[in-house]
Coordinates of C-alpha atoms in Angstrom, one line a residue:
M1 CA 0.0 0.0 0.0
F2 CA 1.5 3.3 -1.1
N3 CA 0.9 6.6 0.7
W4 CA -0.8 9.5 -1.2
I5 CA 0.8 12.7 0.0
R6 CA -1.1 16.0 -0.4
G7 CA 0.8 19.3 -0.3
G8 CA -0.3 22.8 0.7
P9 CA -2.0 24.2 3.7
A10 CA -5.2 22.1 3.3
A11 CA -3.4 18.8 3.0
G12 CA -5.2 15.5 3.2
T13 CA -4.9 12.2 1.3
A14 CA -5.8 11.2 -2.2
D15 CA -8.7 9.0 -0.9
S16 CA -9.8 11.8 1.6
P17 CA -9.4 15.1 -0.2
A18 CA -8.7 18.2 1.8
I19 CA -11.9 20.2 2.7
T20 CA -12.2 23.3 0.6
P21 CA -14.3 26.5 1.4
Q22 CA -17.9 26.1 0.3
A23 CA -17.6 28.8 -2.3
A24 CA -14.5 27.2 -3.9
Q25 CA -15.0 25.0 -6.9
P26 CA -13.7 21.4 -6.5
S27 CA -10.6 20.8 -8.5
T28 CA -8.7 18.0 -10.1
V29 CA -5.4 17.1 -8.5
L30 CA -2.3 15.7 -10.2
F31 CA 0.0 13.2 -8.5
R32 CA 3.3 11.7 -9.5
F33 CA 4.8 8.4 -8.3
V34 CA 8.3 9.1 -6.9
V35 CA 10.7 6.2 -6.3
S36 CA 13.2 6.3 -3.5
P37 CA 16.9 5.1 -3.7
R38 CA 15.7 2.0 -1.8
G39 CA 13.4 1.0 -4.6
T40 CA 10.2 1.9 -2.7
G41 CA 8.0 4.9 -3.6
E42 CA 5.0 7.0 -2.9
W43 CA 2.5 9.2 -4.7
K44 CA 3.2 12.9 -4.2
E45 CA 0.9 15.8 -5.2
V46 CA 2.3 17.8 -8.1
A47 CA -0.5 20.3 -8.6
S48 CA -4.1 21.0 -7.6
G49 CA -6.6 22.7 -9.8
V50 CA -5.3 21.2 -13.0
T51 CA -7.4 21.1 -16.2
T52 CA -7.7 18.1 -18.5
K53 CA -8.4 18.2 -22.2
L54 CA -8.7 15.5 -24.9
Y55 CA -7.8 16.5 -28.4
D56 CA -7.1 14.9 -31.8
A57 CA -3.6 15.7 -32.9
N58 CA -4.4 14.7 -36.4
E59 CA -7.5 16.8 -36.7
D60 CA -5.9 19.4 -39.0
T61 CA -3.9 16.9 -41.0
N62 CA -4.7 14.6 -44.0
S63 CA -4.5 11.5 -41.8
R64 CA -7.5 9.2 -41.9
S65 CA -6.8 7.9 -38.4
P66 CA -7.3 10.0 -35.3
E67 CA -4.6 10.4 -32.6
W68 CA -6.3 11.4 -29.4
R69 CA -4.1 12.8 -26.7
L70 CA -4.6 13.9 -23.1
E71 CA -3.3 17.3 -22.2
V72 CA -3.0 18.2 -18.5
E73 CA -2.3 21.9 -17.7
G74 CA -1.8 23.7 -14.4
A75 CA 1.3 21.8 -13.3
E76 CA 4.9 23.2 -13.5
E77 CA 5.5 20.8 -16.4
P78 CA 2.3 20.3 -18.5
L79 CA 1.6 16.7 -19.6
D80 CA 0.8 15.6 -23.1
V81 CA 0.0 11.9 -23.3
L82 CA -1.2 9.5 -25.9
V83 CA -4.6 8.0 -25.1
D84 CA -3.8 4.2 -25.0
D85 CA -4.0 1.1 -22.9
N86 CA -1.6 2.5 -20.3
F87 CA -4.5 3.9 -18.2
D88 CA -6.6 2.4 -15.5
W89 CA -9.5 3.8 -13.5
A90 CA -10.1 3.4 -9.7
V91 CA -13.8 3.9 -9.5
K92 CA -14.2 4.3 -5.8
E93 CA -11.2 6.6 -5.4
L94 CA -12.3 8.7 -8.5
R95 CA -8.7 8.3 -9.8
A96 CA -7.2 7.8 -13.3
S97 CA -3.6 6.4 -13.2
F98 CA -1.4 6.2 -16.3
V99 CA 2.2 5.8 -17.5
T100 CA 3.8 8.1 -20.0
S101 CA 6.3 7.0 -22.7
D102 CA 9.2 7.7 -20.4
K103 CA 7.8 5.2 -17.9
E104 CA 6.7 7.9 -15.4
A105 CA 3.6 7.1 -13.4
W106 CA 0.9 9.8 -12.9
A107 CA -2.5 9.9 -11.4
L108 CA -5.5 12.4 -11.7
K109 CA -7.7 12.6 -8.7
F110 CA -11.1 13.9 -9.7
A111 CA -13.2 16.0 -7.3
N112 CA -16.5 14.2 -7.6
S113 CA -18.2 11.3 -9.4
P114 CA -19.9 13.4 -12.1
A115 CA -16.5 14.8 -13.2
F116 CA -14.9 11.4 -13.1
E117 CA -17.7 9.7 -15.1
R118 CA -17.8 12.5 -17.7
F119 CA -14.1 12.3 -18.3
L120 CA -14.1 8.5 -18.4
Q121 CA -16.8 8.4 -21.0
K122 CA -14.9 10.8 -23.2
F123 CA -11.6 8.9 -22.7
N124 CA -13.2 5.5 -23.6
K125 CA -14.5 7.0 -26.9
A126 CA -11.1 8.4 -27.7
A127 CA -9.3 5.2 -26.8
F128 CA -11.6 3.2 -29.1
E129 CA -10.8 5.5 -32.0
N130 CA -7.1 5.3 -31.4
R131 CA -7.2 1.5 -31.1
F132 CA -9.2 0.9 -34.3
G133 CA -8.5 4.0 -36.3
Q134 CA -12.2 4.7 -36.8
E135 CA -14.8 7.1 -35.4
H136 CA -16.6 5.7 -32.4
N137 CA -20.3 4.9 -33.3
D138 CA -22.7 2.0 -33.2
D139 CA -21.6 0.8 -36.7
T140 CA -17.8 0.8 -35.9
V141 CA -18.3 -0.8 -32.5
A142 CA -20.3 -3.6 -34.1
K143 CA -17.8 -4.0 -36.9
N144 CA -14.8 -4.3 -34.6
L145 CA -16.3 -6.1 -31.6
G146 CA -19.2 -8.0 -33.2
A147 CA -21.3 -10.0 -30.8
Y148 CA -18.9 -8.9 -28.0
A149 CA -19.7 -5.2 -28.3
G150 CA -21.7 -5.2 -25.1
I151 CA -19.2 -7.3 -23.3
L152 CA -15.9 -5.6 -24.2
G153 CA -17.2 -2.1 -24.4
G154 CA -18.7 -1.4 -21.0
P155 CA -18.8 -2.3 -17.3
E156 CA -19.4 -5.9 -16.3
N157 CA -23.1 -6.7 -15.5
E158 CA -24.5 -8.7 -12.6
E159 CA -25.2 -11.8 -14.6
S160 CA -21.6 -12.0 -15.6
K161 CA -20.5 -11.6 -12.0
V162 CA -22.7 -14.5 -11.0
Q163 CA -21.3 -16.7 -13.7
W164 CA -17.7 -16.0 -12.6
V165 CA -18.3 -17.5 -9.1
A166 CA -20.7 -20.2 -10.2
D167 CA -18.2 -23.1 -9.8
M168 CA -16.2 -21.9 -6.9
D169 CA -15.6 -24.4 -4.1
I170 CA -15.4 -21.6 -1.5
D171 CA -16.7 -18.1 -1.5
Q172 CA -13.6 -16.1 -0.6
P173 CA -9.9 -16.8 -0.5
H174 CA -8.2 -16.3 2.9
P175 CA -6.2 -13.0 3.0
E176 CA -2.9 -14.9 3.4
E177 CA -3.4 -16.5 0.0
F178 CA -2.9 -13.2 -1.7
N179 CA 0.8 -13.6 -1.1
T180 CA 3.2 -16.4 -2.1
P181 CA 5.5 -18.0 0.5
K182 CA 8.5 -15.9 1.3
K183 CA 10.9 -18.9 1.8
E184 CA 13.2 -19.2 -1.1
R185 CA 16.4 -21.0 -2.0
V186 CA 18.8 -21.4 -4.9
V187 CA 18.4 -24.6 -6.8
T188 CA 21.2 -24.1 -9.3
E189 CA 23.6 -21.3 -10.3
K190 CA 25.8 -21.5 -13.3
K191 CA 27.5 -19.1 -15.7
S192 CA 25.8 -20.2 -18.9
P193 CA 22.5 -18.4 -19.4
I194 CA 19.1 -20.1 -19.2
H195 CA 16.7 -19.4 -22.1
G196 CA 13.9 -21.8 -21.2
V197 CA 12.4 -24.3 -18.9
V198 CA 10.5 -27.6 -19.4
M199 CA 8.5 -28.7 -16.3
G200 CA 8.0 -32.4 -15.8
A201 CA 5.2 -34.1 -14.0
G202 CA 7.5 -37.1 -13.4
E203 CA 10.8 -37.3 -11.7
H204 CA 12.6 -34.5 -13.6
S205 CA 12.3 -31.1 -15.0
Y206 CA 14.7 -29.5 -17.5
L207 CA 16.6 -26.2 -18.0
M208 CA 17.6 -25.1 -21.6
R209 CA 21.0 -23.4 -21.7
G210 CA 21.6 -22.9 -25.4
G211 CA 22.3 -26.3 -26.8
Q212 CA 22.6 -27.9 -23.4
I213 CA 19.8 -29.4 -21.2
D214 CA 20.3 -29.5 -17.4
V215 CA 18.4 -32.1 -15.5
I216 CA 16.6 -31.0 -12.3
K217 CA 15.1 -33.5 -9.8
N218 CA 11.5 -32.9 -8.7
S219 CA 10.5 -33.7 -5.1
A220 CA 7.8 -32.7 -2.7
G221 CA 7.8 -28.9 -2.5
R222 CA 11.3 -28.4 -3.9
M223 CA 13.7 -29.1 -6.7
K224 CA 17.3 -30.1 -6.8
D225 CA 20.1 -29.8 -9.3
T226 CA 21.2 -33.3 -10.3
G227 CA 24.5 -32.1 -11.9
L228 CA 23.5 -34.0 -15.0
S229 CA 23.2 -32.5 -18.4
F230 CA 23.3 -33.4 -22.1
V231 CA 24.2 -31.6 -25.3
L232 CA 21.7 -31.4 -28.2
T233 CA 23.9 -32.4 -31.2
P234 CA 21.9 -33.6 -34.2
P235 CA 22.9 -37.1 -35.6
P236 CA 25.3 -37.0 -38.5
K237 CA 22.7 -37.9 -41.1
A238 CA 20.3 -35.1 -40.1
A239 CA 19.3 -33.0 -43.1
G240 CA 21.4 -29.9 -43.4
W241 CA 23.7 -31.0 -40.7
G242 CA 26.9 -33.1 -40.3
G243 CA 30.5 -32.6 -41.0
A244 CA 33.0 -30.7 -39.0
G245 CA 31.7 -28.0 -36.7
T246 CA 28.2 -29.4 -36.6
P247 CA 26.2 -26.9 -34.4
T248 CA 24.2 -27.8 -31.4
L249 CA 20.4 -27.3 -31.4
T250 CA 19.0 -24.4 -29.4
P251 CA 15.3 -25.2 -29.0
S252 CA 12.7 -22.4 -29.2
K253 CA 10.1 -24.8 -28.0
A254 CA 10.3 -28.2 -26.3
L255 CA 7.6 -30.7 -25.4
L256 CA 7.9 -33.8 -23.2
M257 CA 6.3 -37.0 -24.7
D258 CA 6.1 -40.8 -24.2
S259 CA 5.6 -40.8 -20.4
E260 CA 8.3 -38.1 -20.3
R261 CA 11.0 -40.4 -21.8
T262 CA 11.5 -38.3 -24.9
M263 CA 11.5 -34.6 -25.7
A264 CA 10.3 -33.1 -29.0
M265 CA 11.9 -29.7 -30.0
I266 CA 11.6 -27.0 -32.6
S267 CA 14.7 -25.0 -33.4
P268 CA 14.8 -21.6 -35.1
L269 CA 17.6 -23.0 -37.3
N270 CA 15.0 -25.1 -39.2
T271 CA 11.4 -24.5 -38.2
S272 CA 10.1 -27.2 -40.7
S273 CA 11.9 -29.9 -38.6
M274 CA 11.0 -31.5 -35.2
W275 CA 13.9 -33.0 -33.3
Q276 CA 13.3 -36.0 -31.0
T277 CA 15.6 -36.5 -28.0
D278 CA 15.9 -39.6 -25.9
I279 CA 16.1 -38.2 -22.4
E280 CA 17.6 -41.4 -20.8
T281 CA 20.6 -41.3 -23.2
G282 CA 20.7 -37.6 -23.8
K283 CA 20.9 -38.0 -27.5
V284 CA 19.0 -36.5 -30.4
I285 CA 17.8 -39.7 -32.0
S286 CA 16.0 -38.4 -35.1
E287 CA 14.9 -35.4 -37.1
W288 CA 11.3 -35.4 -38.3
K289 CA 10.0 -33.2 -41.1
F290 CA 6.8 -31.2 -40.9
Q291 CA 5.3 -31.8 -44.4
K292 CA 1.9 -31.5 -46.0
D293 CA 1.4 -32.7 -49.6
T294 CA 5.2 -33.3 -49.8
V295 CA 5.9 -29.6 -49.0
D296 CA 7.8 -28.6 -45.9
V297 CA 5.8 -26.4 -43.6
A298 CA 7.1 -24.2 -40.7
M299 CA 5.9 -24.6 -37.1
K300 CA 6.4 -22.2 -34.2
D301 CA 4.6 -23.8 -31.2
M302 CA 3.7 -27.3 -30.0
A303 CA 1.3 -28.8 -27.5
G304 CA 0.3 -32.3 -26.3
K305 CA -3.1 -33.6 -27.6
D306 CA -4.3 -32.9 -24.1
K307 CA -2.9 -31.3 -20.9
A308 CA -1.8 -34.7 -19.5
A309 CA -0.5 -36.2 -22.7
A310 CA 3.2 -36.1 -21.7
Q311 CA 2.4 -38.5 -18.8
H312 CA 1.3 -41.2 -21.2
D313 CA 2.6 -43.0 -24.2
G314 CA 1.4 -41.6 -27.5
S315 CA 2.6 -40.5 -30.9
V316 CA 0.1 -37.7 -31.6
F317 CA 0.7 -34.0 -30.9
L318 CA -0.4 -30.6 -32.1
A319 CA 1.7 -27.8 -33.7
L320 CA 1.0 -24.3 -34.8
G321 CA 2.3 -22.2 -37.7
A322 CA 1.6 -18.6 -38.5
S323 CA -1.4 -19.6 -40.5
R324 CA -1.7 -23.3 -39.8
L325 CA -3.2 -25.4 -37.0
A326 CA -2.3 -29.1 -37.4
V327 CA -2.3 -32.5 -35.7
W328 CA 0.8 -34.6 -36.4
D329 CA 1.4 -38.3 -35.8
M330 CA 4.9 -39.8 -35.3
K331 CA 3.8 -43.2 -36.5
T332 CA 5.3 -44.1 -39.9
K333 CA 4.3 -46.8 -42.3
G334 CA 6.9 -49.1 -41.0
G335 CA 6.0 -48.2 -37.4
V336 CA 9.6 -47.8 -36.3
V337 CA 12.2 -45.2 -37.2
S338 CA 15.6 -46.8 -37.7
E339 CA 19.0 -45.2 -37.9
Q340 CA 19.3 -46.2 -41.6
M341 CA 16.0 -44.6 -42.5
A342 CA 16.1 -41.2 -44.3
T343 CA 14.6 -38.3 -42.4
P344 CA 11.1 -39.5 -41.5
V345 CA 8.1 -37.4 -42.3
L346 CA 5.4 -36.8 -39.7
S347 CA 2.0 -37.9 -40.7
Y348 CA -0.4 -35.0 -41.2
A349 CA -3.4 -36.2 -39.1
G350 CA -5.7 -33.2 -39.4
G351 CA -6.1 -29.5 -39.1
K352 CA -6.4 -26.5 -41.5
D353 CA -4.4 -24.0 -43.4
Y354 CA -5.9 -20.5 -42.7
A355 CA -5.6 -17.2 -44.5
A356 CA -2.1 -15.6 -44.1
G357 CA -3.6 -12.7 -42.2
V358 CA -4.5 -14.8 -39.1
K359 CA -0.9 -14.7 -37.7
F360 CA -1.3 -17.4 -35.0
S361 CA 1.2 -17.0 -32.2
C362 CA 0.7 -19.5 -29.4
M363 CA -1.5 -22.5 -28.3
A364 CA -2.5 -24.7 -25.4
T365 CA -4.7 -27.7 -24.7
S366 CA -7.1 -28.7 -21.9
G367 CA -7.5 -32.0 -20.2
D368 CA -10.2 -33.0 -22.7
G369 CA -8.1 -31.9 -25.7
Y370 CA -9.8 -28.5 -26.3
V371 CA -7.5 -26.2 -28.1
V372 CA -7.0 -22.4 -27.5
V373 CA -5.0 -20.4 -30.0
G374 CA -3.7 -16.8 -29.6
A375 CA -2.8 -14.5 -32.5
D376 CA -0.8 -11.3 -33.2
D377 CA -4.1 -9.4 -33.9
G378 CA -5.2 -10.1 -30.3
K379 CA -7.9 -12.6 -31.1
V380 CA -8.4 -15.7 -29.0
R381 CA -9.9 -18.7 -30.7
L382 CA -11.4 -21.8 -29.1
Y383 CA -11.6 -25.1 -30.9
S384 CA -13.2 -28.4 -29.9
E385 CA -11.2 -31.6 -29.6
K386 CA -13.0 -33.0 -32.6
T387 CA -12.2 -30.4 -35.3
L388 CA -9.6 -27.8 -35.9
T389 CA -11.1 -26.6 -39.2
Q390 CA -13.2 -23.8 -37.6
A391 CA -13.1 -22.1 -34.2
K392 CA -16.3 -22.5 -32.2
T393 CA -15.7 -19.2 -30.5
S394 CA -13.5 -16.3 -31.7
I395 CA -13.0 -13.5 -29.2
P396 CA -11.9 -10.2 -30.8
G397 CA -8.6 -8.6 -29.9
M398 CA -8.3 -5.3 -28.0
G399 CA -5.2 -4.0 -29.9
L400 CA -2.3 -6.0 -28.5
P401 CA -0.7 -9.3 -29.8
I402 CA -1.3 -12.4 -27.7
T403 CA 2.2 -13.8 -26.7
A404 CA 1.1 -16.8 -24.6
V405 CA -2.0 -18.7 -23.7
D406 CA -3.0 -21.3 -21.1
V407 CA -6.2 -23.1 -20.2
T408 CA -7.3 -24.9 -17.0
F409 CA -7.5 -28.7 -17.0
D410 CA -11.3 -28.6 -17.0
G411 CA -11.4 -26.1 -19.9
K412 CA -13.5 -23.6 -18.1
W413 CA -10.9 -20.8 -18.0
V414 CA -8.5 -19.4 -20.5
L415 CA -5.5 -17.1 -19.9
A416 CA -4.1 -14.9 -22.7
T417 CA -1.0 -12.8 -22.1
T418 CA -0.1 -9.5 -23.8
K419 CA 2.7 -7.1 -22.9
N420 CA 0.5 -4.8 -20.8
Y421 CA -2.2 -7.1 -19.4
M422 CA -3.4 -10.7 -19.1
M423 CA -7.0 -11.5 -20.0
V424 CA -8.9 -14.2 -18.1
L425 CA -11.8 -15.7 -20.1
K426 CA -14.6 -17.9 -18.6
T427 CA -15.5 -20.3 -21.4
T428 CA -18.7 -21.7 -19.9
Y429 CA -22.0 -19.8 -20.0
E430 CA -25.7 -20.4 -19.4
D431 CA -27.8 -20.9 -22.6
P432 CA -30.6 -18.3 -22.3
S433 CA -33.1 -20.6 -24.0
S434 CA -32.5 -23.9 -22.2
G435 CA -30.8 -22.7 -19.0
K436 CA -28.1 -25.4 -19.6
E437 CA -24.4 -24.8 -19.1
L438 CA -22.6 -24.7 -22.4
C439 CA -18.9 -24.3 -23.3
G440 CA -17.3 -21.9 -25.8
F441 CA -15.0 -24.7 -27.0
T442 CA -18.0 -26.7 -28.4
S443 CA -20.5 -23.9 -29.1
R444 CA -20.4 -20.3 -30.0
M445 CA -20.5 -18.0 -26.9
G446 CA -21.1 -14.6 -28.6
S447 CA -23.1 -12.2 -26.5
N448 CA -23.8 -14.9 -23.9
S449 CA -20.2 -14.8 -22.8
P450 CA -19.3 -13.6 -19.3
A451 CA -17.2 -10.5 -19.5
P452 CA -13.4 -11.1 -19.5
R453 CA -11.3 -9.8 -16.6
L454 CA -8.0 -8.2 -16.9
L455 CA -4.9 -8.7 -14.8
R456 CA -2.4 -5.9 -14.9
L457 CA 0.1 -4.1 -12.7
K458 CA -0.6 -0.9 -10.8
M459 CA 0.9 2.0 -12.6
E460 CA 3.3 2.6 -9.7
D461 CA 4.6 -1.0 -10.3
V462 CA 4.9 -0.4 -14.0
K463 CA 7.3 2.4 -13.0
L464 CA 9.2 0.0 -10.6
T465 CA 9.4 -2.7 -13.3
K466 CA 10.6 -0.1 -15.8
G467 CA 7.8 -0.8 -18.1
A468 CA 8.9 -4.4 -18.8
P469 CA 6.3 -6.5 -20.6
L470 CA 4.2 -9.2 -18.9
Q471 CA 5.2 -12.6 -20.4
K472 CA 4.5 -16.4 -20.2
G473 CA 1.3 -16.3 -18.0
K474 CA 0.2 -19.7 -16.8
F475 CA -2.2 -21.4 -14.3
T476 CA -1.2 -23.7 -11.6
W477 CA -0.3 -27.0 -13.2
V478 CA -3.2 -29.5 -12.7
T479 CA -3.7 -32.7 -14.7
E480 CA -6.5 -34.4 -12.8
K481 CA -10.2 -34.0 -12.8
G482 CA -11.7 -32.4 -9.7
R483 CA -8.7 -30.3 -8.9
Q484 CA -8.8 -26.5 -9.2
E485 CA -6.0 -24.2 -10.3
R486 CA -5.2 -21.8 -7.4
Y487 CA -2.8 -19.3 -8.8
I488 CA -1.7 -17.5 -12.0
I489 CA 1.9 -16.6 -12.5
A490 CA 3.8 -14.4 -15.1
T491 CA 7.2 -12.8 -15.5
C492 CA 7.9 -9.1 -15.9
G493 CA 11.5 -8.0 -16.4
N494 CA 13.3 -8.7 -13.1
Y495 CA 10.0 -9.7 -11.4
T496 CA 7.7 -12.6 -11.0
V497 CA 4.0 -11.7 -10.6
T498 CA 1.5 -14.0 -8.9
W499 CA -2.3 -13.6 -8.7
N500 CA -4.6 -15.6 -6.5
F501 CA -7.1 -17.2 -9.0
R502 CA -10.0 -17.2 -6.5
S503 CA -9.6 -13.5 -5.8
I504 CA -10.0 -12.9 -9.6
K505 CA -13.3 -14.8 -9.6
V506 CA -14.8 -12.7 -6.8
A507 CA -13.3 -9.4 -7.9
E508 CA -15.5 -6.3 -8.0
P509 CA -15.1 -3.6 -10.7
D510 CA -13.3 -1.2 -8.3
V511 CA -10.6 -0.8 -11.0
V512 CA -11.6 -0.8 -14.7
S513 CA -9.7 -0.4 -18.0
Y514 CA -10.3 -1.0 -21.7
G515 CA -13.7 0.7 -21.7
G516 CA -15.0 -0.8 -18.5
L517 CA -13.6 -4.3 -18.0
T518 CA -13.1 -5.4 -14.4
T519 CA -9.3 -5.2 -13.8
V520 CA -7.6 -7.0 -10.9
T521 CA -4.5 -5.3 -9.5
T522 CA -4.1 -7.4 -6.3
Y523 CA -1.0 -9.6 -6.7
H524 CA 2.4 -10.5 -5.2
L525 CA 5.6 -9.1 -6.8
Q526 CA 8.8 -11.0 -6.3
R527 CA 12.0 -9.2 -7.4
K528 CA 15.3 -10.6 -8.6
D529 CA 18.6 -8.9 -9.4
E530 CA 18.6 -10.1 -13.0
H531 CA 16.1 -10.8 -15.8
V532 CA 13.5 -13.5 -15.0
V533 CA 13.5 -15.8 -18.0
D534 CA 10.5 -17.9 -16.8
S535 CA 8.4 -18.6 -13.7
A536 CA 6.6 -21.9 -13.6
F537 CA 4.6 -24.0 -11.1
M538 CA 5.6 -27.4 -10.2
H539 CA 3.1 -30.2 -11.0
E540 CA 0.4 -30.7 -8.4
N541 CA 2.1 -34.0 -7.4
Y542 CA 4.9 -32.0 -5.9
A543 CA 3.2 -28.9 -4.5
R544 CA 3.3 -28.6 -0.7
G545 CA 1.1 -26.1 1.2
R546 CA 0.6 -23.3 -1.3
D547 CA 1.4 -24.2 -4.8
A548 CA 5.2 -24.3 -5.2
A549 CA 6.7 -22.3 -8.0
M550 CA 10.2 -22.3 -9.7
V551 CA 11.6 -18.8 -10.5
V552 CA 14.2 -18.9 -13.3
T553 CA 16.6 -16.0 -13.8
T554 CA 19.2 -15.7 -16.5
N555 CA 21.9 -17.8 -14.7
K556 CA 20.1 -19.0 -11.5
V557 CA 17.1 -21.0 -10.5
F558 CA 15.2 -20.0 -7.3
M559 CA 12.7 -22.3 -5.6
T560 CA 9.8 -20.6 -3.8
G561 CA 7.4 -22.5 -1.5
E562 CA 7.3 -24.3 1.8
E563 CA 10.2 -26.3 2.9
S564 CA 10.2 -30.1 2.4
D565 CA 10.9 -32.5 5.3
E566 CA 12.7 -34.6 2.8
D567 CA 16.5 -34.9 3.3
E568 CA 18.8 -33.4 0.7

């Protein structure tokens, strides 16, 4: 909790403004967030009686697109800020907080509700026009948001709130659950940088250090460096490889398969190939080609056919290209890949080639094999496990690319990450005609959809994190029916951010953004001295007390969570 410091002879607090003479007109106050040398900070009043103005910088130009800006006058240094997604609105406190391009955090405290509401309505209209480059009216709202116009363009209604808490096992999380455990220890520390992590549900998890894979042992509530590692060197007969100076693979994506005995990988050196590694021997045993109709195709992401697929034997997995969603099967006509065989080709087992403009970016699967796909245009698409040829539900974007997606094991919740916020979607809804619960993966939600909720940092924390993007958001790792995910985790520069999932479900719209969406800014920040590459939950089999998480920095791995009674 940060202090709000008011200056002048009639000082008060931002939440309890100073009392002014009856004849005086209430005024808008400008605050700035000031960081101390110790890394803490507080909101300090810059000026009272400031005036705010929204204006279109392109009004007198030939540009077809508007550029709405906010001008704040009355301070020693007037502000001129682009109207964008770097604003949120504290409804009860009548406060608008925002971050400028130089990563400074500011806040406007309005004198009364009418003034706050009038400005918010004008701002939302301007923000829409900046986002879509079109005048805000009924036709453009319908064109850009479709059936979701009433959901994405206004405050959350009571029906949506009821649906958010419909399947909760308890009504309210305990206050202590809003924080993660403070105990922490170093699992491993080496000089070579880590660029990725592959969490296992079995005995081991894995760290990717360039072309080297380090093996980490999983145990109850903790992890331990085994000291074992293997180097990813392709076999001599691999296509495009071989000879002196054969490079090692540096995977951009890795997927455990076959009861976690093998690891499938995609390398940026050749995105039309999938490399299979035998974990027990630490060798790359074969290169497989992604081919459709004898033509090589590029893939950028992979997922198991369901959320627990890695824990079972199987040859089928899913992969994603910029405009392709496909199911691949590692079974060949001969059934077995031998060392003498030429580069085997994966069997194309289903999917669809989409128009080039879709720009798919990431994917994930649920326990039942439902598929969620994010895209650079911000859209989130939901596919049933039976067909990938058409999304049952397509939720329009809000201006920012989706960089990561996750879905709960039961398929009822989807998480989509962008650089400035994470969006939590409830995929189940009540059919208004039958009263039955339906699912957006198997039927079109449209206007029946509960409103999404946004997770984002407070503007003062955007300042502390130096405007670093949110990345790699994910739920607690659950692979069993009847279990509920408890937390959401993401990285942000040198920080790990953790939200309590149940607190999101019961959230009230005290803070809103993006035209009125309920925005949750209650979380736990955990700082490291270097960039956090990834933060991931251990599998539920190894979680003790609160769900244990592994925090990976550039050269170190920290384990957070309750201590295990198990001996080292």
